[in-house]
Coordinates of C-alpha atoms (C1' of nucleotides) and ligand atoms in Angstrom, one line a residue:
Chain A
X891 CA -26.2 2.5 46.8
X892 CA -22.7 2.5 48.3
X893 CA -22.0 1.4 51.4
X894 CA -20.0 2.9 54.4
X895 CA -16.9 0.3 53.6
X896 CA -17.2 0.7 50.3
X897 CA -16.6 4.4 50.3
X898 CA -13.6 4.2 53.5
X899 CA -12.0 2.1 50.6
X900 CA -12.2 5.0 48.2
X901 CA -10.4 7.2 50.7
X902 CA -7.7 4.2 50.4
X903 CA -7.2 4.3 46.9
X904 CA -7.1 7.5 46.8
X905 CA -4.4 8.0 49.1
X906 CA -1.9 4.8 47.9
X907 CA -2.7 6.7 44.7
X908 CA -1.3 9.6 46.1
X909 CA 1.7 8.1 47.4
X910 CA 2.3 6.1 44.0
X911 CA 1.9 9.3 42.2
X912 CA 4.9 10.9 44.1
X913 CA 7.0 7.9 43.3
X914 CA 6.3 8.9 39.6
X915 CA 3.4 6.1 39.0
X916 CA 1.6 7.0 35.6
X917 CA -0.7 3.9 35.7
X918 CA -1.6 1.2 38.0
X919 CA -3.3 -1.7 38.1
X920 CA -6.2 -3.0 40.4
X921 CA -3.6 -5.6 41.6
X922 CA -1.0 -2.9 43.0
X923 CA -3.9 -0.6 44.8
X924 CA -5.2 -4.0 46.0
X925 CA -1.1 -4.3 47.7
X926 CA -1.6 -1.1 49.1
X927 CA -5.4 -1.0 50.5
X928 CA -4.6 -4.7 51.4
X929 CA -8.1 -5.8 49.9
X930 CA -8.7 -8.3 46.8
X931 CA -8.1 -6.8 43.2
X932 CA -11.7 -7.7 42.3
X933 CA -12.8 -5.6 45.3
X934 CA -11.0 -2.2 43.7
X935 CA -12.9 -3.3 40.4
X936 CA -15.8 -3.6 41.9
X937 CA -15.7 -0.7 43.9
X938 CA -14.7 0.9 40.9
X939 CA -17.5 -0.3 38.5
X940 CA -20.0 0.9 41.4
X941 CA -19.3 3.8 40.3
X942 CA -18.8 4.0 36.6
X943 CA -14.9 4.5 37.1
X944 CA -13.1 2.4 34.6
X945 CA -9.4 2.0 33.0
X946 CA -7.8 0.6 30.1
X947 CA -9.0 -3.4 29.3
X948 CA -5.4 -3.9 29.6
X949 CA -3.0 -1.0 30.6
X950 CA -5.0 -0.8 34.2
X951 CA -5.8 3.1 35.3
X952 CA -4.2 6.6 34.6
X953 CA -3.2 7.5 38.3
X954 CA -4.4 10.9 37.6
X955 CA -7.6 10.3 35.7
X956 CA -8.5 8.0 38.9
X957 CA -7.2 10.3 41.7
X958 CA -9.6 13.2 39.9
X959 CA -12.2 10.7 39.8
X960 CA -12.2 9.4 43.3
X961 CA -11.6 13.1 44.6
X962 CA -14.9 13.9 42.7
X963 CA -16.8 11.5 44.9
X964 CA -15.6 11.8 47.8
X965 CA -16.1 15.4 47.9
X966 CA -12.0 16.7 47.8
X967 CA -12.4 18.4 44.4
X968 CA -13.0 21.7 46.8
X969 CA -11.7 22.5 50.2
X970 CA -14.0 21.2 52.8
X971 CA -13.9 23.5 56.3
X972 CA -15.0 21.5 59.6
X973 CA -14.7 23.3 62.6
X974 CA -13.8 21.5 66.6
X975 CA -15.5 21.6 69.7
X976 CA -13.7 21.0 72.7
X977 CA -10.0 22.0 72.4
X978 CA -8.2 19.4 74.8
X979 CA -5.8 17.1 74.0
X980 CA -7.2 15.6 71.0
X981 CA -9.0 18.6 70.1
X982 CA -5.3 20.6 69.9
X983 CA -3.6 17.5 68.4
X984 CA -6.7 17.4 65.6
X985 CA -5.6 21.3 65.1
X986 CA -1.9 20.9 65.2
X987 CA -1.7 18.4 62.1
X988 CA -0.6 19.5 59.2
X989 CA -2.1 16.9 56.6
X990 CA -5.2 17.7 56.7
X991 CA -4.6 20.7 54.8
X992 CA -2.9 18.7 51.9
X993 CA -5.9 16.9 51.7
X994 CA -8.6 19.5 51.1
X995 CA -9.7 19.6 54.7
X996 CA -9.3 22.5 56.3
X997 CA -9.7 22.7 60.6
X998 CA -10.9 27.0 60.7
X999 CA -11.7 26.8 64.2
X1000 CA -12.1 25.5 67.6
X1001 CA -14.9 26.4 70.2
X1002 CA -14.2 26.1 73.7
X1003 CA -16.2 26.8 76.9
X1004 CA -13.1 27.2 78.9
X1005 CA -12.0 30.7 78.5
X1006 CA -8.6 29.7 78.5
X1007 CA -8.7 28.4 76.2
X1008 CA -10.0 31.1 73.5
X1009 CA -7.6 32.8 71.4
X1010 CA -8.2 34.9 68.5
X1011 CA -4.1 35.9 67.4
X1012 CA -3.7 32.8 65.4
X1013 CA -4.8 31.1 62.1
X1014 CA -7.1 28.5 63.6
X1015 CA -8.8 31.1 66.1
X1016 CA -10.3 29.2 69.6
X1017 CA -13.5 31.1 70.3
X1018 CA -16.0 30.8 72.8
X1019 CA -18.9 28.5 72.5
X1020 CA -21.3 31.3 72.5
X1021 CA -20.0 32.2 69.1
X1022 CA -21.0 28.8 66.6
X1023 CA -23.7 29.9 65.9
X1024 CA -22.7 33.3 64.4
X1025 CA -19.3 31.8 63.1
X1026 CA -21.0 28.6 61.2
X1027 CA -23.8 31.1 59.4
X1028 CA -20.7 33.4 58.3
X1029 CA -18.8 30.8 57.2
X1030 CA -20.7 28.6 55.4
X1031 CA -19.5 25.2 58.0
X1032 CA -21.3 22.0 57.6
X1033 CA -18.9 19.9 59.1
X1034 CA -17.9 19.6 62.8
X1035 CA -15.5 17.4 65.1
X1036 CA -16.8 16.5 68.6
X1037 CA -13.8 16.2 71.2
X1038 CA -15.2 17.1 74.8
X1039 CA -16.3 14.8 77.2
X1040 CA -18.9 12.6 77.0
X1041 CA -21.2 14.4 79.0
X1042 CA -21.2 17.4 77.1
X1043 CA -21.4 15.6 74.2
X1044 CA -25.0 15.6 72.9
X1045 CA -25.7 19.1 74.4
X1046 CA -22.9 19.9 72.6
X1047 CA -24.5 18.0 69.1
X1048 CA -27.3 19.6 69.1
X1049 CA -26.1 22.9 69.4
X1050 CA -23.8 22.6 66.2
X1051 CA -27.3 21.4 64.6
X1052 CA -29.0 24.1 65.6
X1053 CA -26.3 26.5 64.0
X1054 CA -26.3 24.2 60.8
X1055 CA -24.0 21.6 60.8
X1056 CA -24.8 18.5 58.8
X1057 CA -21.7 16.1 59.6
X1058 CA -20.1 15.2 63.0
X1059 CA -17.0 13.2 63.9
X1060 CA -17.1 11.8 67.5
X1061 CA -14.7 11.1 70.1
X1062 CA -16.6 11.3 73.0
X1063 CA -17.5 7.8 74.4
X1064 CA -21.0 7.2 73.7
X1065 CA -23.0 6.9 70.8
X1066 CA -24.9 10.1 69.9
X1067 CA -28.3 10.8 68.7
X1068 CA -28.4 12.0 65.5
X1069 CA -30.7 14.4 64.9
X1070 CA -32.8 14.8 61.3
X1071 CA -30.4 14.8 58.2
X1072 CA -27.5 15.4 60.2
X1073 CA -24.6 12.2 59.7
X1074 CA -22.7 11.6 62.8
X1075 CA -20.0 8.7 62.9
X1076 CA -18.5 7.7 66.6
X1077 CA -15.3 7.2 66.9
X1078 CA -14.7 4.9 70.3
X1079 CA -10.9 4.8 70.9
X1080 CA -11.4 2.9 74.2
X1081 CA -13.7 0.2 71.9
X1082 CA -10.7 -0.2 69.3
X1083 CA -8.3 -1.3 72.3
X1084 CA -10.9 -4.0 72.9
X1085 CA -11.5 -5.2 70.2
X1086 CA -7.6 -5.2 69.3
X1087 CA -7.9 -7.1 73.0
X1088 CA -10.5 -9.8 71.9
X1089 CA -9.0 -10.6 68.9
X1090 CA -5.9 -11.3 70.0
X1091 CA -6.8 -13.3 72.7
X1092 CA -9.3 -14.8 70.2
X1093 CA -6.3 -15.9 67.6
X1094 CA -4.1 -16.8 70.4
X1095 CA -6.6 -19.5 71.7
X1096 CA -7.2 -20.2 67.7
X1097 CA -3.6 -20.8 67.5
X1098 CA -3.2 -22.7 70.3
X1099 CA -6.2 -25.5 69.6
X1100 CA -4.6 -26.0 66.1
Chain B
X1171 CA -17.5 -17.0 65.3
X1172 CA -18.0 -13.5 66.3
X1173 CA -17.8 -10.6 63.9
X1174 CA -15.8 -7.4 64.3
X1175 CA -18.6 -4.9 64.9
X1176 CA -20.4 -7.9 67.3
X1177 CA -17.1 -7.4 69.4
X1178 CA -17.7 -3.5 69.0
X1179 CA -21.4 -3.5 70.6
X1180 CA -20.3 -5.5 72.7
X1181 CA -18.0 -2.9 74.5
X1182 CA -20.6 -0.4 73.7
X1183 CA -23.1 -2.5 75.8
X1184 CA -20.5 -2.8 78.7
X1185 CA -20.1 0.8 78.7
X1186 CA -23.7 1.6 78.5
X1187 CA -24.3 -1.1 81.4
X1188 CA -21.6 0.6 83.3
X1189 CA -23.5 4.1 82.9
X1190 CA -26.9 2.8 83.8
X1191 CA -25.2 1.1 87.2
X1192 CA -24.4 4.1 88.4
X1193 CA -27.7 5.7 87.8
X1194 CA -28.8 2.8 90.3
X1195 CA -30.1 0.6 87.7
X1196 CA -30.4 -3.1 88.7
X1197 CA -31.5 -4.9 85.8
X1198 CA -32.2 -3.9 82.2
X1199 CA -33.9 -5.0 78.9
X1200 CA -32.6 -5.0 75.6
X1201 CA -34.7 -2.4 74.8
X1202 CA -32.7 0.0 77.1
X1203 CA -29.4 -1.4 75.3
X1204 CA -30.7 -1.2 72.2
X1205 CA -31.3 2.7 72.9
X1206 CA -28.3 3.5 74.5
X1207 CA -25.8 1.9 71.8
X1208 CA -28.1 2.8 69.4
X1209 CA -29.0 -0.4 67.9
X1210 CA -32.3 -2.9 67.5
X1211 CA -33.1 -4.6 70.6
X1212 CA -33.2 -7.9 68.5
X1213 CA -29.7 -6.9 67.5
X1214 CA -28.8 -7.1 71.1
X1215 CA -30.2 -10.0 72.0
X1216 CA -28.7 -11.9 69.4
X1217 CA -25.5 -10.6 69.8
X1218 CA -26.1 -12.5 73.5
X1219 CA -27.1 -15.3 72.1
X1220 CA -24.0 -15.8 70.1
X1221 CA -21.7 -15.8 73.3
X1222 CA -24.7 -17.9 75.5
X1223 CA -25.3 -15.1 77.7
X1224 CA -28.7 -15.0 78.8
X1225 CA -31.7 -13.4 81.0
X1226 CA -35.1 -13.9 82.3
X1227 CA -37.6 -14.5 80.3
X1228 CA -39.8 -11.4 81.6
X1229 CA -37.5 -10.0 83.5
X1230 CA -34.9 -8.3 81.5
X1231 CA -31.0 -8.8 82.7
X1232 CA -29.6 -8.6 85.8
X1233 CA -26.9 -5.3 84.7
X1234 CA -23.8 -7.0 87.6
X1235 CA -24.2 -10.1 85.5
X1236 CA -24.5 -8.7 82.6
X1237 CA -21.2 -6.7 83.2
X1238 CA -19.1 -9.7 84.3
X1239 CA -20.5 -11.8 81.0
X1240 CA -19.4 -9.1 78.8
X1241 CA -16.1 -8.3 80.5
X1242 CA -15.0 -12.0 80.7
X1243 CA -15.6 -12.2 76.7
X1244 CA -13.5 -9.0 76.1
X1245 CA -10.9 -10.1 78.8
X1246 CA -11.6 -6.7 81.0
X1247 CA -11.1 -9.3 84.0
X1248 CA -7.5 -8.0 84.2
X1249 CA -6.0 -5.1 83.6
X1250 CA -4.5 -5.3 79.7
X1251 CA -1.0 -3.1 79.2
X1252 CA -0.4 -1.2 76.6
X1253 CA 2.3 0.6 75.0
X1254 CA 2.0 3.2 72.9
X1255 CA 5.1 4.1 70.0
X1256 CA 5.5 8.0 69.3
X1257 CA 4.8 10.2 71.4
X1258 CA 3.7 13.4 69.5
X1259 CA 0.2 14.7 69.3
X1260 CA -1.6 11.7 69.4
X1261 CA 0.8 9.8 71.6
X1262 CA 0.4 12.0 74.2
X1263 CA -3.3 12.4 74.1
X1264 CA -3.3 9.2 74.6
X1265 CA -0.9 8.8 77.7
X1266 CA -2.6 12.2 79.4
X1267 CA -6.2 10.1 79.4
X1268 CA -7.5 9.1 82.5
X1269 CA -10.5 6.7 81.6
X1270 CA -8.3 4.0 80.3
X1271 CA -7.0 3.2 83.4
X1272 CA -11.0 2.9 84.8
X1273 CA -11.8 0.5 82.3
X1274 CA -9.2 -2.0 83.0
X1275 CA -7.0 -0.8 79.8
X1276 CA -3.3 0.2 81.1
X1277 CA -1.0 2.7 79.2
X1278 CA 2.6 1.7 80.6
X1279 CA 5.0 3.1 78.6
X1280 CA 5.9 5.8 75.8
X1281 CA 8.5 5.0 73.4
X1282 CA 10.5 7.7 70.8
X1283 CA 13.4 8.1 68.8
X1284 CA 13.4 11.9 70.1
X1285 CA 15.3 11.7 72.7
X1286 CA 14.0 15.2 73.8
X1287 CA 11.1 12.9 74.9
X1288 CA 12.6 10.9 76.8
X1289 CA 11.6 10.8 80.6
X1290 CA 12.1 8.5 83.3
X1291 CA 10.9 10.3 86.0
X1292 CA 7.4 9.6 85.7
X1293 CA 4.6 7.4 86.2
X1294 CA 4.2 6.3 82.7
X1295 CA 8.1 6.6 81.4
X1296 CA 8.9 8.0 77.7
X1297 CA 11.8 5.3 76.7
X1298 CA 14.1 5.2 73.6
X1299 CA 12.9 3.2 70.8
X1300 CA 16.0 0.5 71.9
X1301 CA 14.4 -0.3 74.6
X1302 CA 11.1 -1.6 73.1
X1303 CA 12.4 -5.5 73.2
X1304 CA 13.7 -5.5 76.5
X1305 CA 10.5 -3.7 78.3
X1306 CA 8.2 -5.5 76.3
X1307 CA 10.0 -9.1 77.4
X1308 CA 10.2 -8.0 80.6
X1309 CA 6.7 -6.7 81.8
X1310 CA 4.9 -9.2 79.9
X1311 CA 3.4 -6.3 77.1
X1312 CA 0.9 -7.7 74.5
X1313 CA -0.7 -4.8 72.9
X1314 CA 0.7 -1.6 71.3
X1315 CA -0.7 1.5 69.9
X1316 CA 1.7 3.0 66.7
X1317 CA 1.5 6.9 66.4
X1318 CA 4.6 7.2 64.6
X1319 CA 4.4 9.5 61.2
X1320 CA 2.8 7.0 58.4
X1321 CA 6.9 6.9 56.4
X1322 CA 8.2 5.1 60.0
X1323 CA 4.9 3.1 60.9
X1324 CA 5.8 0.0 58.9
X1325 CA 9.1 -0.3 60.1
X1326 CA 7.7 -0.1 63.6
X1327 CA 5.3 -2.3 63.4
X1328 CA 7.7 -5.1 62.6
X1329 CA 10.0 -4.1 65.5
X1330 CA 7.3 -4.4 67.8
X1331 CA 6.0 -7.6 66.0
X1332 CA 9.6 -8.7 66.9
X1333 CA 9.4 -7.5 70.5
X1334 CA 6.6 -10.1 70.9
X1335 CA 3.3 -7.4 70.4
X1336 CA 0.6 -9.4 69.4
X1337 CA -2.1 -6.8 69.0
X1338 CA -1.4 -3.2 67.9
X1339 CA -4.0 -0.3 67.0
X1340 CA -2.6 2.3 64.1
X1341 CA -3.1 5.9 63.8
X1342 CA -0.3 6.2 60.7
X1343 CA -2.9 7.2 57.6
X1344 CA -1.3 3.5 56.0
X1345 CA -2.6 0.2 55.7
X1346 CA -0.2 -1.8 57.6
X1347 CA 0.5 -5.3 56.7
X1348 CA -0.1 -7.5 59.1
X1349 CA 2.6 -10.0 60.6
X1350 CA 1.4 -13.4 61.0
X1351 CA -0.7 -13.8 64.6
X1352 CA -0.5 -10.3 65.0
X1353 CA -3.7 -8.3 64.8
X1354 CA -3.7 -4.7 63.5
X1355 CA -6.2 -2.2 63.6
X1356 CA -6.0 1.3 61.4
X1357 CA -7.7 4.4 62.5
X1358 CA -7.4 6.9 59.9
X1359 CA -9.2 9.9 60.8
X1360 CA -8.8 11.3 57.4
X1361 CA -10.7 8.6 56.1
X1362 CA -13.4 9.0 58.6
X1363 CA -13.5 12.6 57.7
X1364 CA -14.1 11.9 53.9
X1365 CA -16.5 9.5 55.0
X1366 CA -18.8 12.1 56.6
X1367 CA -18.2 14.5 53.7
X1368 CA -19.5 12.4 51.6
X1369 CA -22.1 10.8 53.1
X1370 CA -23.6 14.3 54.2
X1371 CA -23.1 15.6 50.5
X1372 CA -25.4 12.1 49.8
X1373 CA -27.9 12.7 52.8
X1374 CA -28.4 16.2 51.2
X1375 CA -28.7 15.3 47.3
X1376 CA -31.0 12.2 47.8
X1377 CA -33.4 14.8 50.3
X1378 CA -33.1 17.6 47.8
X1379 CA -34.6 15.0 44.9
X1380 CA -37.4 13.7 47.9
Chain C
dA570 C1' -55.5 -21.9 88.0
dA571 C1' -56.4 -20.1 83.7
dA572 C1' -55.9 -16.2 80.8
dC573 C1' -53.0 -12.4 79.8
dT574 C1' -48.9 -9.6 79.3
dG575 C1' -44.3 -8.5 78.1
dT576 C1' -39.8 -10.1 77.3
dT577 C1' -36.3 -13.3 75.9
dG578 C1' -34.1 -16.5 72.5
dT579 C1' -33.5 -18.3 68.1
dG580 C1' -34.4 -20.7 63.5
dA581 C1' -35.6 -18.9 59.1
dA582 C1' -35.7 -15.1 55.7
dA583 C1' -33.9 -11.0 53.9
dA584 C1' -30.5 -7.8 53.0
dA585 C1' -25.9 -6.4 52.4
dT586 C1' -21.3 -7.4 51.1
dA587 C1' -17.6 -10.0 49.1
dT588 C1' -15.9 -13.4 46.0
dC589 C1' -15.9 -16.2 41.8
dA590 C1' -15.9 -17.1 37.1
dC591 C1' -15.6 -15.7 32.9
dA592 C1' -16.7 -12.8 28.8
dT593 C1' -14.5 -8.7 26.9
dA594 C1' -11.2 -5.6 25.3
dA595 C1' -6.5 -3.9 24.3
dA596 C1' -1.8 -4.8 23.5
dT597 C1' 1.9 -7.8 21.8
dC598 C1' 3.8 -11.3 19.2
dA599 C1' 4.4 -14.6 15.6
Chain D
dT973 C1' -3.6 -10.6 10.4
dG974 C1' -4.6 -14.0 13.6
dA975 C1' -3.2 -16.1 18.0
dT976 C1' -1.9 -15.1 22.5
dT977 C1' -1.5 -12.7 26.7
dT978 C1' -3.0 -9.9 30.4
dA979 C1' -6.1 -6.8 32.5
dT980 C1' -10.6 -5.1 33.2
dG981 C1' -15.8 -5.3 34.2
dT982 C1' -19.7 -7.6 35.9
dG983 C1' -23.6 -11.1 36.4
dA984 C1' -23.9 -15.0 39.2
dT985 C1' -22.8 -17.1 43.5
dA986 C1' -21.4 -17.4 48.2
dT987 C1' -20.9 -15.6 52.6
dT988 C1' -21.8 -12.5 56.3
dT989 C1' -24.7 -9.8 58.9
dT990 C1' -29.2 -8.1 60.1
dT991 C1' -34.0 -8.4 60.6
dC992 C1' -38.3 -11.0 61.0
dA993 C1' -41.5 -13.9 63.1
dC994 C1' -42.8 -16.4 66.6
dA995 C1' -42.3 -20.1 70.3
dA996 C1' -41.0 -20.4 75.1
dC997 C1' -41.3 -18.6 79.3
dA998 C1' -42.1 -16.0 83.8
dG999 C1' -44.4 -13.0 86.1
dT1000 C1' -49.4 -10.7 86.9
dT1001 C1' -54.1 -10.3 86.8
dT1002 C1' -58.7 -12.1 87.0
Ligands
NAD2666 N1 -7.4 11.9 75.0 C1 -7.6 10.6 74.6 O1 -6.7 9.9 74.3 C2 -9.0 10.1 74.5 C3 -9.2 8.7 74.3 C4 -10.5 8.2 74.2 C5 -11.5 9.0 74.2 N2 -11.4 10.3 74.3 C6 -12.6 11.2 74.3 O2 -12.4 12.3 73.5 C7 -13.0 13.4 74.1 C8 -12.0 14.5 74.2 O3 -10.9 14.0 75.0 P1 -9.7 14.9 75.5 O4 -8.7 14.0 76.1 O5 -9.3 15.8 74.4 O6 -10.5 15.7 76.7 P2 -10.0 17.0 77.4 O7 -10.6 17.0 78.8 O8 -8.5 17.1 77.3 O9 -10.6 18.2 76.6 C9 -12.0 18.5 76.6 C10 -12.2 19.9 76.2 O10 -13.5 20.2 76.0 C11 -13.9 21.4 76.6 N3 -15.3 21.4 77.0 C12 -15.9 20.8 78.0 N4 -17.2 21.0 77.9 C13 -17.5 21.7 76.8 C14 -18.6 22.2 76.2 N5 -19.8 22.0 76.6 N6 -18.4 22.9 75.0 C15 -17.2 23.1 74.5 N7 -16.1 22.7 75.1 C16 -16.2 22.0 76.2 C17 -13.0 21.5 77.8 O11 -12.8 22.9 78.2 C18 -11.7 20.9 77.3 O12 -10.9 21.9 76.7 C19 -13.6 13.0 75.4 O13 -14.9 12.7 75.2 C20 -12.8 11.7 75.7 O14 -13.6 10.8 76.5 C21 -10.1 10.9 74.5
NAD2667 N1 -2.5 14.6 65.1 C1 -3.6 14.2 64.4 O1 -4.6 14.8 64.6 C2 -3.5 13.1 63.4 C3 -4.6 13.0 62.5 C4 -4.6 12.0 61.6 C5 -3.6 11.1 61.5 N2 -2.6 11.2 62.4 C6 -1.5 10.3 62.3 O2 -1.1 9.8 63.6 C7 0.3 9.6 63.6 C8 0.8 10.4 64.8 O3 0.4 11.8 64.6 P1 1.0 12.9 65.5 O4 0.3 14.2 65.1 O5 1.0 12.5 66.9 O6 2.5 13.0 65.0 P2 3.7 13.8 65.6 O7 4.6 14.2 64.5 O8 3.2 14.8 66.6 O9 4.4 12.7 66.5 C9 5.1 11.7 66.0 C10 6.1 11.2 67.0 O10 6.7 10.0 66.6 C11 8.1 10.0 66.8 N3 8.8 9.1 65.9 C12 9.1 9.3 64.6 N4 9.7 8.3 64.1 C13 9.7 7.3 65.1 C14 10.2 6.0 65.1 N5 10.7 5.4 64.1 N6 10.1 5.4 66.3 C15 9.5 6.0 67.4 N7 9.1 7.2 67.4 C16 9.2 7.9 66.2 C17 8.5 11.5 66.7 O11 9.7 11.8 67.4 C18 7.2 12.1 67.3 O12 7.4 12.3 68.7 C19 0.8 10.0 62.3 O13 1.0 8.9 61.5 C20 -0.2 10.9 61.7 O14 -0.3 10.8 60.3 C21 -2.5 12.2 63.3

DNA sequence: AAACTGTTGTGAAAAATATCACATAAATCA
DNA sequence: TGATTTATGTGATATTTTTCACAACAGTTT
């Protein structure tokens, strides 16, 4: 029914309508999330209308009536725990921001195989790998972040499977296997530089033939 | 032409063709790309066609070739510099990772406006923010990564724009607007993390009513 | 050397996504 | 109260992207 875009943009309204909301916004229109999510006005309608949200036929959208809508959908009407495997440097900077929090998504614990690493005197404990299965059952976890290296990485996958996690963030550079009713979205940091390479290179020639 | 997620397989091909070399592969099908990146082997083929690469008929592609082709398109046949703007969490897991640097993809400087940051004395220096124009003037800089907090991202986007970046990838949770003949990329890992929540809570409601 | 096999390459069809065009409703004004 | 203005909501249309279907081809077998 709604596609992976579609939804990404939801995230979007929601948070300009976050951000409006703490400038004192009571309504907006389609036109000013448009501004903000730099998409078409029709677009935010028609996301909207995909999924039954509507406004005013002329006094647009009560800012909180949408942000309790679009929180509904997307899930951020509870707190949503995801746990993180592999506590290097983007593993610790995942941990170390703040934000998350704010926004219903709470980081409860890393797993590391370097004993190091492990560290259970804090409020996001680092535990040992050995323990995800035992700490995802307890806990109730569905969610999961992948940050070790790419080798690891599907060994790594299916083991949060096993122990019952349905949906995986990836940062490790390749694209994983997903097992049986278990999402997993890749996210290639190496791959954005390039494209941001082509592109440019691509509207400089563009540019230049014009 | 070419589509954004065209450009995207693309680089996943290259690095899956870089992964089978050293496994001693000489030549591959589409089939085998098609597994690896996790895609149709029609989809591969295709995305070929569109940039005129092509292989033997029976035989499949020769992967040396195949690797040049590829890196030409996505201008991996020099060594791109980067710079990347805020050096907290993300900023430095950026700077601390090795693999760029194999893949053609140069990190060359740090810039912050803490000047507890600042160091010279290294490979890849941490500069003050006022030394963005001059640096970027002076080694030639096209691209830029911003990882700045989202209230300061903006602003340094159009200083960079200024500095003569043409190409910048964003981790500030914004949608930046884009100076003319200047491409901008957002990652927003919230939003990627919404996206799985909701997609898993999907996978599991549409199995539970299978 | 003809038949066969397995893979590429691509125009055509289908599916997914975005845009257009405009009817519809609410507020304001005359 | 009726005309006017200004948004929304959505079926129809256009565009983009993917998949299908199959011809073209290069090896291999008989
Ligand atoms: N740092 C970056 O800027 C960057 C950029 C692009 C891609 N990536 C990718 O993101 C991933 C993480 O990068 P990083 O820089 O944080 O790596 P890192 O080397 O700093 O950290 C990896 C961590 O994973 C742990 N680990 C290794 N194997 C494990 C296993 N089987 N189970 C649990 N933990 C394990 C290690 O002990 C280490 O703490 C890598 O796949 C990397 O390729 C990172
Ligand atoms: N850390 C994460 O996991 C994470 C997750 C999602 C989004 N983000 C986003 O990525 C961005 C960076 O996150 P972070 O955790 O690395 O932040 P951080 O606070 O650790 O680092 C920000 C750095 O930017 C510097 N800075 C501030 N204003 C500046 C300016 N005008 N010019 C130059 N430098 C400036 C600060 O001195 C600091 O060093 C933020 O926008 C954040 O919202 C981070």
């Amino acid at each position: 029914m709604a596609n992976k875009s579609c939804i990404i943009r939801l995230s979007m309204y929601r948070n300009a309508l976050i951000r409006l909301k703490t400038l004192n916004f009571v309504k907006v229109f389609s036109d000013n999330l448009a501004d903000v999510a730099r998409v078409t006005s029709v677009q935010v309608r028609k996301d909207f209308s995909l999924f039954g949200i509507s406004g005013n036929r002329r006094g647009g959208y009560l800012i909180d009536e949408l942000i309790s809508q679009i929180s509904a959908i997307l899930g951020k009407d509870k707190v949503q725990k995801f746990i993180v495997i592999g506590i290097g440097n983007i593993g610790k900077a995942l941990l170390n921001y703040p934000s998350f929090k704010k926004n219903e998504i709470e980081l409860v614990a890393g797993f590391d195989i370097d004993m190091n690493k492990h560290n259970r005197d804090v409020e996001v404990p680092i535990l040992p790998l050995e323990e995800l299965g035992k700490f995802v059952a307890e806990n109730e976890i569905k969610f999961g972040v992948i940050s070790v290296p790419d080798f690891a990485a599907q060994e790594v996958l299916e083991l949060m499977f096993r122990a019952g996690i349905k949906g995986v963030l990836n940062f490790a550079p390749i694209c994983l296997k997903e097992p049986p009713d278990c999402v997993v979205r890749n996210i290639n940091l190496e791959t954005e530089l390039e494209n941001i390479i082509y592109f440019t290179n691509f509207a400089e020639q563009a540019g230049a033939s014009r």
